[in-house]
Coordinates of C-alpha atoms in Angstrom, one line a residue:
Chain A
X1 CA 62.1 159.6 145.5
X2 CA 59.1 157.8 143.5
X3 CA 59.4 154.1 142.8
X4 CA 59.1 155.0 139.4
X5 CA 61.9 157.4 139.5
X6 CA 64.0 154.9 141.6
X7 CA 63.8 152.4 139.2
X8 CA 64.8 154.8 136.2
X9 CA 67.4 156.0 137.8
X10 CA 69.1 152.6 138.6
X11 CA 68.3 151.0 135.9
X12 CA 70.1 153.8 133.8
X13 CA 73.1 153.2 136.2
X14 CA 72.8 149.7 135.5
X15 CA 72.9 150.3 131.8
X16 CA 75.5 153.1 131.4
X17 CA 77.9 150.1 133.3
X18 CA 77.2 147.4 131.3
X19 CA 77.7 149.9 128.1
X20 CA 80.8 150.6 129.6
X21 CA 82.5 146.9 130.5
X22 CA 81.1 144.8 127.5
X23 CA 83.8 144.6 124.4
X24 CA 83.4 147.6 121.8
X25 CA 80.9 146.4 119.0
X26 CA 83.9 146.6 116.5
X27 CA 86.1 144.4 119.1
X28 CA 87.7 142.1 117.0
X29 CA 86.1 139.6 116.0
X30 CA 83.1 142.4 115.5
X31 CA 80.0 140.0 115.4
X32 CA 80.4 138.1 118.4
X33 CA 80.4 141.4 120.2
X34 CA 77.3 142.7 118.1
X35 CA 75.1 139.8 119.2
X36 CA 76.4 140.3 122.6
X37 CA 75.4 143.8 122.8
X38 CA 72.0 143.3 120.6
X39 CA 70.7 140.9 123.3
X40 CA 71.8 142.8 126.3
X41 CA 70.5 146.0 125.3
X42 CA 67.3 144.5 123.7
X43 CA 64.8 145.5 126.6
X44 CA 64.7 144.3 129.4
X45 CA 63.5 145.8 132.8
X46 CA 66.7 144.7 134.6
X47 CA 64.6 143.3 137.5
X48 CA 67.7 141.3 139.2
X49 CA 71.0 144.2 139.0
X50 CA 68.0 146.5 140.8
X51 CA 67.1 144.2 143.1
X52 CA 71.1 144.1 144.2
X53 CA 71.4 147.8 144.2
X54 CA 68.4 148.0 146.2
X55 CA 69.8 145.1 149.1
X56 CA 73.0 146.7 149.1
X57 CA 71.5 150.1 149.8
X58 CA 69.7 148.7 153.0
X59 CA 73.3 148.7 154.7
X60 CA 74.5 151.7 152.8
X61 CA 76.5 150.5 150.9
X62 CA 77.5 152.4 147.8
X63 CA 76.2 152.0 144.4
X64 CA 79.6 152.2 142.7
X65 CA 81.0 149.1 145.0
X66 CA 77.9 146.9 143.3
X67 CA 77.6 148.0 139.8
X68 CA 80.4 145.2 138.3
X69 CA 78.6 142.5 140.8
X70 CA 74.8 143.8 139.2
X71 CA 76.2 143.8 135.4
X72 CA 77.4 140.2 136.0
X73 CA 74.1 138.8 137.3
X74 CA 72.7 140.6 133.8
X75 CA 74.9 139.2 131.8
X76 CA 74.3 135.9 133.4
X77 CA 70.0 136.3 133.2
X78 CA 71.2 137.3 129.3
X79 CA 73.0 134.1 128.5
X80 CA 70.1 131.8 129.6
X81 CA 67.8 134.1 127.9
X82 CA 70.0 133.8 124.5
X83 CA 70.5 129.4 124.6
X84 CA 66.8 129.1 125.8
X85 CA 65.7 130.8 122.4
X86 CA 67.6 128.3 120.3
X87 CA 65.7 126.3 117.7
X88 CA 66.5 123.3 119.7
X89 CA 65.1 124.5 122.7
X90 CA 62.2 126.8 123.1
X91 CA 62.9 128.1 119.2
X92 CA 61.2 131.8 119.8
X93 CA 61.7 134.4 117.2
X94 CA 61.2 137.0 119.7
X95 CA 61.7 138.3 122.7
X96 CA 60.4 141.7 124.1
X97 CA 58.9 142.4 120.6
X98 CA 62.8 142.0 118.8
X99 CA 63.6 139.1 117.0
X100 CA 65.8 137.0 118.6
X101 CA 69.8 136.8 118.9
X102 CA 69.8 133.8 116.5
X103 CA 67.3 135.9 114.3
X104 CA 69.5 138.4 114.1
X105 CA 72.5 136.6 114.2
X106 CA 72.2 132.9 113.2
X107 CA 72.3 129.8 115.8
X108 CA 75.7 129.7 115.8
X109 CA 76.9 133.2 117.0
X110 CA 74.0 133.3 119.2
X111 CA 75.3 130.2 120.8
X112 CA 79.1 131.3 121.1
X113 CA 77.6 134.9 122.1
X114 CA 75.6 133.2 124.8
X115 CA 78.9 131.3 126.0
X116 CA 80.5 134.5 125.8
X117 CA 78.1 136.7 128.0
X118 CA 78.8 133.5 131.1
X119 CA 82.6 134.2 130.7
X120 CA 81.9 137.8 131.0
X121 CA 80.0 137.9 134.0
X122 CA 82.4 135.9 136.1
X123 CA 85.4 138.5 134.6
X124 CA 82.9 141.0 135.9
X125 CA 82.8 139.5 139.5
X126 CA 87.1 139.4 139.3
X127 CA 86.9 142.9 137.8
X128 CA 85.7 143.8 141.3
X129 CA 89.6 143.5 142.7
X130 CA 89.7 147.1 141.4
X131 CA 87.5 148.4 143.9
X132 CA 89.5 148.5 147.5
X133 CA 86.4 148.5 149.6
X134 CA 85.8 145.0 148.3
X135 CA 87.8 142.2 150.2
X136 CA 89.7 139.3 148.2
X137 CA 87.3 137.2 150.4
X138 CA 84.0 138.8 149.4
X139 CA 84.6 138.4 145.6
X140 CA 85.3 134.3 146.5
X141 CA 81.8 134.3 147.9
X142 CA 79.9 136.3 145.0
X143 CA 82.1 133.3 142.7
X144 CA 80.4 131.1 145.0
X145 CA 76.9 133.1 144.4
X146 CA 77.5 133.6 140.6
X147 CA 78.3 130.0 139.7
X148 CA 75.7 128.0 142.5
X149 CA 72.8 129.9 141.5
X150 CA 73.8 129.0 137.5
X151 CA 74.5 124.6 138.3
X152 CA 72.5 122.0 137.6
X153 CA 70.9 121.9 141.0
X154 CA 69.4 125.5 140.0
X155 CA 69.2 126.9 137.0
X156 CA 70.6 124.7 134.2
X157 CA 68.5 122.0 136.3
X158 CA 65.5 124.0 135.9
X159 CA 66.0 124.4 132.0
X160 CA 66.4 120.8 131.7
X161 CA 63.5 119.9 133.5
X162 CA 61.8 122.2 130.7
X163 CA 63.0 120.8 128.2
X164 CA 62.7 117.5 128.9
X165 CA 59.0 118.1 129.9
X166 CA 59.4 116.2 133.2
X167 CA 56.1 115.4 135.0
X168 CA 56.0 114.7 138.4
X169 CA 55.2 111.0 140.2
X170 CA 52.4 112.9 143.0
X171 CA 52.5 116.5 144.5
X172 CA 52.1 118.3 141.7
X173 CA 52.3 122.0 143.2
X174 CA 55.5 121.0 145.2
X175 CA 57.0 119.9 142.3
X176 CA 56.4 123.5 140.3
X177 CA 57.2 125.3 143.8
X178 CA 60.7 123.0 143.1
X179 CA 61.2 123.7 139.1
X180 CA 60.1 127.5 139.5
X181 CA 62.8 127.7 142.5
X182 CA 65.7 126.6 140.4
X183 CA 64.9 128.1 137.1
X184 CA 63.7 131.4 137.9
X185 CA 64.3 131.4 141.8
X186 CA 67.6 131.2 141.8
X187 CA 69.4 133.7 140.3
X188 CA 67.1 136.2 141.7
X189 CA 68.0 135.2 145.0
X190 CA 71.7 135.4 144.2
X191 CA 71.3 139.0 142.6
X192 CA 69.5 139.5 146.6
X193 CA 72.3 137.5 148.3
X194 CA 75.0 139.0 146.2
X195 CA 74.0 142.6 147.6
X196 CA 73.9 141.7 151.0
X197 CA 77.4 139.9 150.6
X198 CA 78.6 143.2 149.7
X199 CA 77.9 145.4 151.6
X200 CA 79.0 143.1 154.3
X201 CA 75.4 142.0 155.9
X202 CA 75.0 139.9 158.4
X203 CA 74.2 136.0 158.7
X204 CA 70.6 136.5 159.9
X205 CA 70.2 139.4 157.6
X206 CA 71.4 137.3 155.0
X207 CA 68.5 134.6 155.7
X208 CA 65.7 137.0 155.7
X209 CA 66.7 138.5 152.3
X210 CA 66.9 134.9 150.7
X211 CA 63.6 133.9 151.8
X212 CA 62.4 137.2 150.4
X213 CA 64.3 136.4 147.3
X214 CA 62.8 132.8 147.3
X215 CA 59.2 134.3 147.7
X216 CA 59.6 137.1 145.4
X217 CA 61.3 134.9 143.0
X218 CA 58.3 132.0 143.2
X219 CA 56.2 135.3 142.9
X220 CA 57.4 136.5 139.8
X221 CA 57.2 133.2 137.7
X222 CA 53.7 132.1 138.5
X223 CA 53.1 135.9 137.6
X224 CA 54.7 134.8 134.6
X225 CA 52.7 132.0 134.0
X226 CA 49.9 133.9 134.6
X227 CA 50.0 136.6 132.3
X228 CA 51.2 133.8 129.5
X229 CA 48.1 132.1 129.9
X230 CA 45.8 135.8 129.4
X231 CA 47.8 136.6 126.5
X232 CA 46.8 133.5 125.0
X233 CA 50.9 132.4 124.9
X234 CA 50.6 129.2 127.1
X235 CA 52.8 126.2 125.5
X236 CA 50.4 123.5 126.2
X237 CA 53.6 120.9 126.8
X238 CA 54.2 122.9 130.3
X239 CA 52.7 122.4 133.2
X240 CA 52.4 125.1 134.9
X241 CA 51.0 126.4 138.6
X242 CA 48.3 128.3 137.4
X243 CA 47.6 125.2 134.8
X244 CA 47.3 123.0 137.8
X245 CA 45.5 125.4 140.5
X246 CA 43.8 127.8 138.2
X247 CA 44.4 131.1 137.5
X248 CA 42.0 132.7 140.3
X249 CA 44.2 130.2 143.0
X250 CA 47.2 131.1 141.3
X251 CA 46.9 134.7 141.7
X252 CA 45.9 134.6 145.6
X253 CA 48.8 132.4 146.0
X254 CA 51.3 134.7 144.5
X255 CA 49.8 137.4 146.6
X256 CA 50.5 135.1 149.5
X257 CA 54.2 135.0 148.8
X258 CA 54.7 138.5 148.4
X259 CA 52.8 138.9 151.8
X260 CA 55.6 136.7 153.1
X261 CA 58.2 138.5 151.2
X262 CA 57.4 141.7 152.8
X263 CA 56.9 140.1 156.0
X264 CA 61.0 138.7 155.9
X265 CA 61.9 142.1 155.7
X266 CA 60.3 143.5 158.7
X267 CA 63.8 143.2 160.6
X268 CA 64.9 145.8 158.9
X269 CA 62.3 148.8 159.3
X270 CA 61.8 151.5 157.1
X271 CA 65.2 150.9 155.6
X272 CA 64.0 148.0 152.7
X273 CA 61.1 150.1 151.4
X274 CA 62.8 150.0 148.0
X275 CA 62.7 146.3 147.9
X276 CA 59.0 146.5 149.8
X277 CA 58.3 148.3 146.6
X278 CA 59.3 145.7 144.2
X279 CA 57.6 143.0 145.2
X280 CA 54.5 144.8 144.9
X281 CA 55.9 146.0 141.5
X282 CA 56.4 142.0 140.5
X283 CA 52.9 141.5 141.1
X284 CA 51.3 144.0 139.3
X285 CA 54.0 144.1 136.9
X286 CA 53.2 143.7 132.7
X287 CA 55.5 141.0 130.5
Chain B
X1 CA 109.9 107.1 135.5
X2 CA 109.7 106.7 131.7
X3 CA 107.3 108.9 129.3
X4 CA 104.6 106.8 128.6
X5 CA 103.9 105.3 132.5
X6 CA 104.1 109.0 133.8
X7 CA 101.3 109.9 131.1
X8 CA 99.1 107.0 132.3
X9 CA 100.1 107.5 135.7
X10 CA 98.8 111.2 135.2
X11 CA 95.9 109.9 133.4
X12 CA 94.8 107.9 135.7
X13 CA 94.9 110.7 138.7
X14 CA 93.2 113.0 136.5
X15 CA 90.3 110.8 135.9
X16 CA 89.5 109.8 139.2
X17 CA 89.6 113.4 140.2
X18 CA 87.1 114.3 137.6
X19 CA 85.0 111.3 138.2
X20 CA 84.6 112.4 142.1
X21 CA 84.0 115.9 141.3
X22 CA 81.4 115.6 138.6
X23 CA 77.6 115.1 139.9
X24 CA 76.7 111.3 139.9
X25 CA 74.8 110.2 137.3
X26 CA 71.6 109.8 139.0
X27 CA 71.6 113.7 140.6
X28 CA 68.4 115.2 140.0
X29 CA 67.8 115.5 136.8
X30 CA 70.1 112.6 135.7
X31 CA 69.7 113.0 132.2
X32 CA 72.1 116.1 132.2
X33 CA 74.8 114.7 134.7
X34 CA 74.5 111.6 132.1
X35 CA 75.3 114.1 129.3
X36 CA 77.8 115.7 131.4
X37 CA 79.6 112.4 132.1
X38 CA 79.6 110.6 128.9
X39 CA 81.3 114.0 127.0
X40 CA 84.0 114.2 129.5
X41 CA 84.5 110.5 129.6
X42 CA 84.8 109.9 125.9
X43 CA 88.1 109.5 126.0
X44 CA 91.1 112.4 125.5
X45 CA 94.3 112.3 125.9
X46 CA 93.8 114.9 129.3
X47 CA 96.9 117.0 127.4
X48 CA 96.0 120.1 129.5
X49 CA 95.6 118.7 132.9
X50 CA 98.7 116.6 132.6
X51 CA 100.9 119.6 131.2
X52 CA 99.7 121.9 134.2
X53 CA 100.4 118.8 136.5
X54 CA 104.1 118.8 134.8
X55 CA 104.3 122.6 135.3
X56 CA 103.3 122.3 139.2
X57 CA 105.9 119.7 139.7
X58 CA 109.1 121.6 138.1
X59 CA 108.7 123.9 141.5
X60 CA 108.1 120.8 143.3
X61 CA 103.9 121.5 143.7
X62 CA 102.3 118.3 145.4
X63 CA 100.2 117.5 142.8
X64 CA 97.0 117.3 145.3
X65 CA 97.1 120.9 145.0
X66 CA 96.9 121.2 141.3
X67 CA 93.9 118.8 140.5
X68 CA 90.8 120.8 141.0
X69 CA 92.3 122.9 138.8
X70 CA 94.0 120.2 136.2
X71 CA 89.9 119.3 136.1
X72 CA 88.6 123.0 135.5
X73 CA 90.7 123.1 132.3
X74 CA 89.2 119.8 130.7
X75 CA 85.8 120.3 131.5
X76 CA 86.1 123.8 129.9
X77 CA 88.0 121.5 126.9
X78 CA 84.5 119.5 127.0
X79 CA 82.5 122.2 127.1
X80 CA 84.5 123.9 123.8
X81 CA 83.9 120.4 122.2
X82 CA 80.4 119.7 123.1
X83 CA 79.4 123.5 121.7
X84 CA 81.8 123.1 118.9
X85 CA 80.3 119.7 117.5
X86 CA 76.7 120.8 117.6
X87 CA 75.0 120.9 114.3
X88 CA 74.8 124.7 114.3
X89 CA 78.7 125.1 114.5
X90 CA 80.6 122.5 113.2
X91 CA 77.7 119.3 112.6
X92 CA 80.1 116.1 113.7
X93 CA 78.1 113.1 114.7
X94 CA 81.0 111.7 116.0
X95 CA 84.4 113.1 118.2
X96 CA 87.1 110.1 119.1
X97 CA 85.3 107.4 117.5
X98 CA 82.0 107.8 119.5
X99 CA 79.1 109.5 119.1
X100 CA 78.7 113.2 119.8
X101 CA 77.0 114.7 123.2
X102 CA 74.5 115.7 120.5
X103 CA 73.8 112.5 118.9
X104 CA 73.1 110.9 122.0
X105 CA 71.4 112.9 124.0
X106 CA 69.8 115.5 121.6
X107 CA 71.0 118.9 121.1
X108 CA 68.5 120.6 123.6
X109 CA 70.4 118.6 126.6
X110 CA 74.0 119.1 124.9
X111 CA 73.9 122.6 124.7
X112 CA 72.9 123.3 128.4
X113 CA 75.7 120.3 129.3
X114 CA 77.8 122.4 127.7
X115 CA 77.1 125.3 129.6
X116 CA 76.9 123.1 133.0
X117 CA 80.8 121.9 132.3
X118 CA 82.3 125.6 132.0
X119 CA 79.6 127.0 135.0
X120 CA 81.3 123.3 136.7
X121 CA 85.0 124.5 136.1
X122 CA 84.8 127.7 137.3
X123 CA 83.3 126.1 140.4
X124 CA 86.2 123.3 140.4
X125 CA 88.5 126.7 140.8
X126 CA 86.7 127.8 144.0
X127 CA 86.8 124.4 145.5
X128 CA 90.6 125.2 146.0
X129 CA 89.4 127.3 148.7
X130 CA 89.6 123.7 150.5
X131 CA 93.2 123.3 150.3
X132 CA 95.3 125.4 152.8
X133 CA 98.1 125.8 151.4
X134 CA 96.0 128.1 148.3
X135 CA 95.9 131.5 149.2
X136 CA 92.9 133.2 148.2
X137 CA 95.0 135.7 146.0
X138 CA 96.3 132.7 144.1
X139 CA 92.1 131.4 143.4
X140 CA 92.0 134.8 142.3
X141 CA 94.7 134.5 139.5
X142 CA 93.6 131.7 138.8
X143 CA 89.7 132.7 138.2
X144 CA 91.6 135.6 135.8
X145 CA 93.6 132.7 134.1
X146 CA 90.5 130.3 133.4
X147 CA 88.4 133.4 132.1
X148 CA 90.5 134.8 129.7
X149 CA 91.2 131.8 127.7
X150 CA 88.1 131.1 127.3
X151 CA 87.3 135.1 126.2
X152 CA 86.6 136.5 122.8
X153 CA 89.9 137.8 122.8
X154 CA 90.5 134.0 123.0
X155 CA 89.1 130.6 122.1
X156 CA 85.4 131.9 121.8
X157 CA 86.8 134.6 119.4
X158 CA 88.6 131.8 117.7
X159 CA 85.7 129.5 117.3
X160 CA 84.2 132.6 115.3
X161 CA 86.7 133.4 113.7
X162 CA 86.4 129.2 112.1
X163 CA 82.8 129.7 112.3
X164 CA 82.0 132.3 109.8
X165 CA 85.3 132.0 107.8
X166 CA 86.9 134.7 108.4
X167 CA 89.6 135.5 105.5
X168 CA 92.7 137.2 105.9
X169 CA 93.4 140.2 103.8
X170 CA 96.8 139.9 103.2
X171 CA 99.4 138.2 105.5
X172 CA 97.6 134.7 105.7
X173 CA 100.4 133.3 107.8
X174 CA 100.1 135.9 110.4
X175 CA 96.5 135.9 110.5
X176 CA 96.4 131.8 110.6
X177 CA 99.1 132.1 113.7
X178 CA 96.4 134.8 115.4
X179 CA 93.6 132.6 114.7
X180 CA 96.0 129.2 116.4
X181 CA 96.9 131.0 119.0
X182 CA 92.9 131.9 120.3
X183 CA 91.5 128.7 119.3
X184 CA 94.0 126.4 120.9
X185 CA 97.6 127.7 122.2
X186 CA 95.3 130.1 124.3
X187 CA 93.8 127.1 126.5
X188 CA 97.3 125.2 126.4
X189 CA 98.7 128.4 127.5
X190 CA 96.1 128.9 130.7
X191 CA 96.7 125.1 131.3
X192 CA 100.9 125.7 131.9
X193 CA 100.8 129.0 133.5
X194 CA 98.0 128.0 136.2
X195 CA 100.4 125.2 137.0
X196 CA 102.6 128.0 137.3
X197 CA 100.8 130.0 139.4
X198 CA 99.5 127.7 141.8
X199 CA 103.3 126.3 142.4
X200 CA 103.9 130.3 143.4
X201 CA 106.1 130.4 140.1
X202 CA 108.4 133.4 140.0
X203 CA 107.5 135.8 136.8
X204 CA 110.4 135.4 134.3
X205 CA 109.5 131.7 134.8
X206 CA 106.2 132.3 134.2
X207 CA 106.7 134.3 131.1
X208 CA 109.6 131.2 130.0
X209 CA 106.0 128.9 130.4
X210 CA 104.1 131.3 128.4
X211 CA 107.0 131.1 125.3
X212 CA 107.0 126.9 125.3
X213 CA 103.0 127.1 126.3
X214 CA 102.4 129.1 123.3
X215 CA 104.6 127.5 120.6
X216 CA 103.4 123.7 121.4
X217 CA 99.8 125.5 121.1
X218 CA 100.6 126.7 118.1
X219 CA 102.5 123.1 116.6
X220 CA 99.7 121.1 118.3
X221 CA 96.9 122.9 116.0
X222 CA 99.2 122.7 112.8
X223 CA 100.0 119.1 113.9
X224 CA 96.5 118.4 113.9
X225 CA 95.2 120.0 110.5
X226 CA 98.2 118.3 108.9
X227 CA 96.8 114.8 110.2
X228 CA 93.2 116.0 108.8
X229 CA 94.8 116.8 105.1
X230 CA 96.6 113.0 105.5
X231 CA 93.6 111.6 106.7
X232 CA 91.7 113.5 104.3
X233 CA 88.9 114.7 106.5
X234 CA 90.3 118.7 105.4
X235 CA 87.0 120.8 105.6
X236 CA 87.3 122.6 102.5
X237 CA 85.8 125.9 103.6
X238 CA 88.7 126.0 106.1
X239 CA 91.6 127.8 105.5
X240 CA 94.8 126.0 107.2
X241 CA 98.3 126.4 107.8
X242 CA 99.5 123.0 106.0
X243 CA 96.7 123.9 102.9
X244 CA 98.5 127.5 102.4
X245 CA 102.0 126.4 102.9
X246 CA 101.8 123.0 102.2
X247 CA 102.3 119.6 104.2
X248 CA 106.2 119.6 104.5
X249 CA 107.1 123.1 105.4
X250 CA 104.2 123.1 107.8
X251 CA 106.0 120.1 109.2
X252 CA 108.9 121.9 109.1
X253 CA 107.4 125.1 111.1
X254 CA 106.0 122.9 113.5
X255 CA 109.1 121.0 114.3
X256 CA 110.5 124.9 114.8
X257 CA 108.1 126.0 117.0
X258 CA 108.6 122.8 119.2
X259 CA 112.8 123.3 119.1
X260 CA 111.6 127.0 120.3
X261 CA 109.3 125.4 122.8
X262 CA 112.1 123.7 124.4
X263 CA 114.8 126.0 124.2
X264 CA 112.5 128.7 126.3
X265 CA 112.7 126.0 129.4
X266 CA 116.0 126.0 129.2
X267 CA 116.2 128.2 132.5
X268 CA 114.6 125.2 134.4
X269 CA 117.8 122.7 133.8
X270 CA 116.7 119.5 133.6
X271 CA 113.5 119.9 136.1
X272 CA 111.7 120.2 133.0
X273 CA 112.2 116.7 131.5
X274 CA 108.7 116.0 131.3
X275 CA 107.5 119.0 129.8
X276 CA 110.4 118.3 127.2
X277 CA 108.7 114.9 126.1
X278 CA 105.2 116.6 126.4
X279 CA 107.0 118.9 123.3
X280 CA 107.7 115.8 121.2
X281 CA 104.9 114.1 122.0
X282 CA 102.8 117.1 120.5
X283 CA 104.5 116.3 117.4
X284 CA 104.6 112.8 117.0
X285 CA 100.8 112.0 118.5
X286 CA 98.2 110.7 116.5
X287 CA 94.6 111.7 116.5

């Protein structure tokens, strides 16, 4: 199959599920799960639930065992997504060319809708007792997956360090390399980690898909950066790695890390091409 | 032991559990750990964690077992109260005679303290995993308890409901019970019958704890609109139980509900004393 195809395909899967586990739009009470659904189904290339599918195929395991574990690491990247667009944080009125939930919806839905998508995600990680291939110990470690990669030493910490605009004492580019690990970083790695856990992969197998997650992960937000600053979108508060090194550096340097992303996986043959394939797709990929 | 000792005693216990289990203050980044800290030490009468500390102890549950959960339920209390008081939901600048997460640290940091409380509880529910005697299926009913209070079926749907004023159409007792029984009994509830799990509670005792945990939910949240309508700080866009009814039969009702309360632990003998007092108290406390 075509990357192209491969992606379609699971990102359908992927969106078929989460259609199918999120409350009914007229769920009493019907708003809160209207603003749910309008920012889960606004776009979105569902990079992290693919990326879990993908690990957990390496070892065979079956998409059907990984669907609940990839909707919860959506709904998860959907929460932050929603409280990060709050007037009293980054206060965007869009997002993927749709105004955002508080746009839509007002700040306070949006806020309650954003707490609501968290809850959902770790019911999605218990709904997982419903599938016997999954052991009562393996859905204690994706708790422990789901709620690290969220904390304060990760994401939240990340956030904060946005939003307080913290500037570092000396070494600028290893504090970015820091900041980009736990906001963006993070959760990718989990969505990795999480499909590996799963399908029951081994403790060295385990390390060499989180440093590809780290790398890919690293990857993906100085790509972000990258194409903010050539679509003219830069917020001039941020400091940001290609802000600091250039954008010529910071483009060789992402290539670097998908070089060593690739590299990580090389213990496992011809069997990660799928993830191979997504960390070129993260390069070249458009916002 | 009398009442008020065996309150503070609890109190006490609670507090110094929370106190080791939160991040210190200066974690990296401190300013949210800060946030974090002050919301959860603002005072509180710790009604939750001491009434699933009670439960525990009627099936003679050391309560060393029962804190990490006791904690999960009051940092998701904080988190409800941190969300709750921010100016796009309810606007208070000050909760318990102190200033609001908000007005001290800005809303940008108490939002995403907010969030880090609840991601915090549910990780104060997998740190159980540390105590033997907790079998893993227990965490597990326990994760099932501490998401679905905090659901839209529950206190999030709740906190709608109050947020865009939802009015009944015709049985506005009935639909003020409904709305009660998400945005508070539902957490009171959780609190008493993970007590009851944890403790391996047997299910007709269970379901006696879900009766009294549900009618001193109920009396606590008329209880505590009746001492906003005598301290006159009613919001007027609010509909309540004692502003339809009226102050003395929604005295009366609540004084039922707690006589109901009791009667349901009746199968406990007198094992239940303290859970008895924790009835009254309900009624008699002050804000």
């Amino acid at each position: 199959m075509n990357f192209e195809n491969y992606i379609k395909e699971k990102k359908n899967l992927i969106e078929k599920t989460m259609d199918a586990i999120l409350p009914a739009e007229d769920a009493d009470p019907p708003i809160i799960h209207q603003a749910m659904r309008y920012s889960v189904f606004s776009g979105g290339k569902r990079l992290r639930p693919i990326l879990m599918l993908a690990t957990a195929e390496i070892f065979g395991m079956d998409h059907k065992n990984v669907l609940y574990t990839a909707c919860s690491i959506e709904l998860i990247h959907t929460f932050s997504l929603i409280h990060d667009d709050l007037p009293c944080i980054d206060n965007d009125d869009f997002r993927r060319g749709k105004p955002t939930c508080h746009k839509v919806y007002g700040e306070d839905i949006a806020l309650l809708a954003g707490d609501a998508l968290l809850v959902h995600a770790y019911k999605m990680i218990l709904k997982n007792i419903e599938i016997k291939e999954i052991k009562k110990n393996t859905i204690l470690l994706l708790f422990e997956e789901m709620t690290k990669c969220v904390d304060t030493e990760n994401m939240l910490g990340g956030q904060i360090k946005d939003v307080i605009h913290e500037k570092p004492d000396d070494n600028v580019v290893a504090f970015l390399c820091s900041l980009y690990k736990q906001k963006t970083a993070a959760l990718i790695c989990a969505a990795i980690r999480a499909g590996a856990i799963l399908a029951g992969a081994k403790k060295r197998e385990i390390k060499a898909l989180t440093k590809y997650g780290e790398c890919i992960g690293l990857a993906f937000q100085i790509t972000d950066d990258i194409l903010d600053i050539m679509q003219d979108q830069r917020n001039e508060d941020r400091i940001t790695y290609p802000g600091v090194v250039g954008l010529k550096k910071a483009k060789i340097d992402s290539e670097k890390l998908i070089k060593k992303a690739k590299k990580a996986l090389s213990i496992f043959d011809n069997r990660a091409e799928f993830l191979i394939a997504m960390a070129d797709f993260i390069l070249s990929r458009q916002k």
